[in-house]
């Protein structure tokens, strides 16, 4: 399927997160040419971003919700309504790579 967004993991070499039109978010091991993880999204993804440590992925979707995914547990760890407007939203992690951020 057609890929909407992709983003490389900031701490693990060759690990790529992607979202596609079939409502899936996937983690790829580019070095092994293998899919490491897949989760079905309830709606089309507008934006995707790894956190600084590369352990979580945040997505914003067409249903105006922000979802945080933990690929190690294959689950959503947080979900919240972001806004009521008509424009799509993007996501950005605040803080930095330090453990206290």
XYZ file of N, CA and C in Angstrom:
303
model
N 0.838 -1.196 0.000
C 0.000 0.000 0.000
C 0.876 1.251 0.000
N 0.278 2.348 -0.388
C 0.988 3.617 -0.445
C 1.339 4.126 0.948
N 2.586 4.547 1.125
C 3.063 5.049 2.409
C 2.746 6.538 2.517
N 2.166 6.916 3.647
C 1.846 8.323 3.905
C 3.023 9.046 4.549
N 3.574 8.447 5.617
C 4.662 9.061 6.375
C 5.651 7.989 6.787
N 6.891 8.409 6.966
C 7.898 7.518 7.530
C 8.873 8.354 8.354
N 9.479 7.707 9.361
C 10.391 8.422 10.249
C 11.375 7.418 10.836
N 12.674 7.699 10.708
C 13.701 6.816 11.257
C 13.802 6.961 12.765
N 14.078 5.847 13.436
C 14.285 5.837 14.876
C 15.556 6.617 15.198
N 15.506 7.547 16.167
C 16.672 8.382 16.463
C 17.798 7.654 17.204
N 17.510 6.496 17.797
C 18.546 5.820 18.579
C 18.921 4.433 18.072
N 18.101 3.833 17.228
C 18.390 2.493 16.697
C 18.637 2.601 15.194
N 19.801 2.208 14.775
C 20.188 2.309 13.372
C 19.361 1.360 12.498
N 18.801 1.892 11.424
C 18.083 1.077 10.453
C 16.670 0.704 10.841
N 16.088 1.364 11.838
C 14.705 1.094 12.241
C 13.840 2.263 11.763
N 12.798 1.931 11.004
C 11.944 2.926 10.364
C 10.493 2.683 10.743
N 9.775 3.734 11.100
C 8.335 3.663 11.333
C 7.634 4.228 10.109
N 6.552 3.577 9.678
C 5.805 4.070 8.519
C 4.307 3.924 8.767
N 3.542 4.767 8.068
C 2.084 4.711 8.094
C 1.611 4.654 6.650
N 0.552 3.893 6.410
C 0.086 3.752 5.033
C -1.426 3.923 4.936
N -1.918 3.940 3.701
C -3.337 4.151 3.441
C -4.222 3.017 3.946
N -3.642 1.850 4.241
C -4.450 0.746 4.760
C -4.638 0.819 6.283
N -4.349 1.995 6.877
C -4.533 2.283 8.303
C -3.605 1.469 9.196
N -2.430 1.103 8.709
C -1.466 0.392 9.543
C -0.259 1.271 9.819
N 0.275 1.125 11.013
C 1.558 1.711 11.373
C 2.505 0.544 11.545
N 3.646 0.601 10.862
C 4.586 -0.518 10.868
C 5.976 -0.046 11.251
N 6.714 -0.946 11.883
C 8.121 -0.723 12.187
C 8.908 -1.677 11.299
N 9.900 -1.137 10.613
C 10.707 -1.919 9.678
C 12.151 -1.961 10.133
N 12.766 -3.117 10.001
C 14.202 -3.260 10.165
C 14.786 -3.195 8.764
N 15.301 -2.047 8.384
C 15.758 -1.808 7.016
C 16.959 -2.693 6.680
N 17.832 -2.930 7.648
C 19.004 -3.760 7.415
C 18.659 -5.195 7.096
N 17.600 -5.713 7.726
C 17.166 -7.096 7.514
C 16.060 -7.202 6.462
N 15.564 -6.049 5.993
C 14.432 -6.001 5.051
C 13.235 -6.772 5.600
N 12.910 -6.486 6.874
C 11.878 -7.251 7.563
C 10.952 -6.324 8.341
N 9.676 -6.689 8.413
C 8.721 -5.961 9.239
C 8.841 -6.479 10.670
N 9.123 -5.581 11.602
C 9.311 -5.977 12.994
C 8.031 -5.850 13.821
N 7.099 -4.986 13.388
C 5.923 -4.671 14.198
C 4.862 -4.063 13.296
N 3.604 -4.330 13.610
C 2.495 -3.716 12.880
C 1.318 -3.553 13.833
N 0.649 -2.408 13.736
C -0.557 -2.176 14.526
C -1.591 -1.495 13.637
N -2.825 -1.914 13.752
C -3.922 -1.342 12.972
C -4.393 -0.063 13.645
N -4.450 1.013 12.876
C -4.917 2.293 13.391
C -6.415 2.425 13.121
N -7.154 3.094 14.000
C -8.592 3.265 13.783
C -8.929 4.283 12.695
N -7.964 5.121 12.327
C -8.208 6.175 11.335
C -6.902 6.472 10.610
N -6.997 7.195 9.496
C -5.820 7.563 8.710
C -4.891 8.466 9.523
N -3.593 8.186 9.453
C -2.594 8.929 10.220
C -2.200 10.207 9.482
N -2.117 11.316 10.225
C -1.682 12.595 9.668
C -0.195 12.849 9.880
N 0.379 12.299 10.982
C 1.783 12.540 11.282
C 2.280 11.472 12.246
N 3.578 11.193 12.175
C 4.195 10.182 13.035
C 5.549 10.688 13.497
N 5.914 10.369 14.761
C 7.195 10.831 15.298
C 7.634 9.917 16.438
N 8.915 9.490 16.401
C 9.522 8.744 17.509
C 9.842 9.713 18.640
N 9.852 9.215 19.886
C 10.367 10.040 20.974
C 11.893 10.018 20.918
N 12.547 10.808 21.771
C 14.003 10.968 21.688
C 14.755 9.675 21.939
N 14.241 8.819 22.812
C 14.939 7.569 23.110
C 14.594 6.464 22.118
N 13.617 6.707 21.260
C 13.233 5.712 20.266
C 12.394 4.579 20.816
N 11.783 4.773 21.979
C 10.997 3.707 22.604
C 9.500 3.834 22.362
N 9.024 5.016 22.009
C 7.596 5.258 21.779
C 7.403 5.998 20.461
N 6.220 5.817 19.883
C 5.848 6.512 18.651
C 4.559 7.275 18.921
N 4.525 8.543 18.541
C 3.303 9.336 18.638
C 2.739 9.532 17.242
N 1.425 9.418 17.127
C 0.748 9.660 15.850
C -0.431 10.594 16.080
N -0.727 11.405 15.080
C -1.986 12.139 15.053
C -2.781 11.593 13.887
N -4.091 11.522 14.085
C -4.941 10.879 13.087
C -6.061 11.806 12.617
N -6.708 11.361 11.572
C -7.797 12.138 10.967
C -8.972 12.327 11.929
N -9.111 11.437 12.908
C -10.185 11.579 13.897
C -9.833 12.572 15.007
N -8.739 13.342 14.808
C -8.299 14.424 15.687
C -7.808 13.925 17.040
N -7.255 12.697 17.051
C -6.720 12.132 18.287
C -5.225 11.908 18.159
N -4.551 12.117 19.280
C -3.135 11.798 19.412
C -3.053 10.434 20.081
N -2.264 9.529 19.487
C -2.078 8.206 20.062
C -0.587 7.950 20.246
N -0.244 7.406 21.396
C 1.135 7.018 21.673
C 1.182 5.494 21.649
N 2.119 4.957 20.852
C 2.245 3.517 20.656
C 3.547 3.043 21.285
N 3.462 1.942 22.023
C 4.657 1.271 22.528
C 4.857 0.010 21.687
N 5.836 0.009 20.770
C 6.028 -1.157 19.903
C 6.428 -2.427 20.660
N 7.011 -2.284 21.842
C 7.423 -3.462 22.615
C 6.231 -4.222 23.173
N 5.128 -3.527 23.443
C 3.940 -4.186 23.980
C 2.835 -4.343 22.933
N 3.077 -3.812 21.736
C 2.108 -3.900 20.640
C 0.760 -3.285 21.043
N 0.826 -2.105 21.680
C -0.407 -1.499 22.182
C -0.309 0.020 22.195
N -1.502 0.639 22.244
C -1.591 2.075 22.473
C -1.441 2.303 23.975
N -0.549 3.194 24.368
C -0.367 3.483 25.793
C -1.054 4.778 26.202
N -1.442 5.593 25.223
C -2.178 6.824 25.511
C -2.975 7.223 24.280
N -4.122 7.818 24.539
C -4.973 8.327 23.456
C -5.734 9.526 23.993
N -5.690 10.650 23.254
C -6.349 11.863 23.715
C -6.837 12.669 22.512
N -7.975 13.317 22.666
C -8.499 14.215 21.642
C -7.639 15.474 21.649
N -7.114 15.858 20.475
C -6.161 16.962 20.395
C -6.849 18.302 20.207
N -7.796 18.369 19.285
C -8.452 19.641 18.986
C -9.780 19.388 18.297
N -10.545 20.451 18.123
C -11.856 20.362 17.472
C -11.857 20.974 16.079
N -10.748 21.569 15.648
C -10.684 22.247 14.359
C -10.729 21.293 13.174
N -10.752 21.876 11.966
C -10.843 21.066 10.754
C -9.473 20.751 10.149
N -8.446 21.482 10.558
C -7.123 21.267 9.983
C -6.437 20.075 10.643
N -5.630 19.335 9.874
C -4.890 18.211 10.471
C -3.801 18.719 11.410
N -3.439 17.892 12.369
C -2.415 18.286 13.338
C -1.158 17.451 13.159
N -0.052 17.987 13.650
C 1.221 17.280 13.669
C 1.615 17.076 15.116
N 2.614 16.217 15.326
C 3.048 15.918 16.681
C 4.547 16.147 16.799
N 4.959 16.632 17.973
C 6.382 16.844 18.261
C 6.595 16.548 19.737
N 7.639 15.808 20.051
C 7.983 15.514 21.445
C 8.732 16.705 22.031
N 8.428 17.057 23.268
C 9.138 18.109 23.966
C 10.179 17.504 24.890
N 11.165 18.279 25.237
C 12.219 17.782 26.097
C 13.448 17.428 25.279
N 14.187 16.452 25.736
C 15.402 16.055 25.042
C 15.758 14.619 25.310
N 16.928 14.219 24.878
C 17.312 12.808 25.014
C 17.723 12.394 26.414
N 17.826 13.304 27.357
C 18.206 12.944 28.722
C 17.077 12.165 29.403
N 17.425 11.303 30.312
C 16.437 10.464 30.988
C 15.459 11.271 31.845
N 15.859 12.474 32.254
C 14.999 13.288 33.107
C 14.048 14.173 32.322
N 14.167 14.207 31.005
C 13.308 15.075 30.184
C 11.954 14.434 29.948
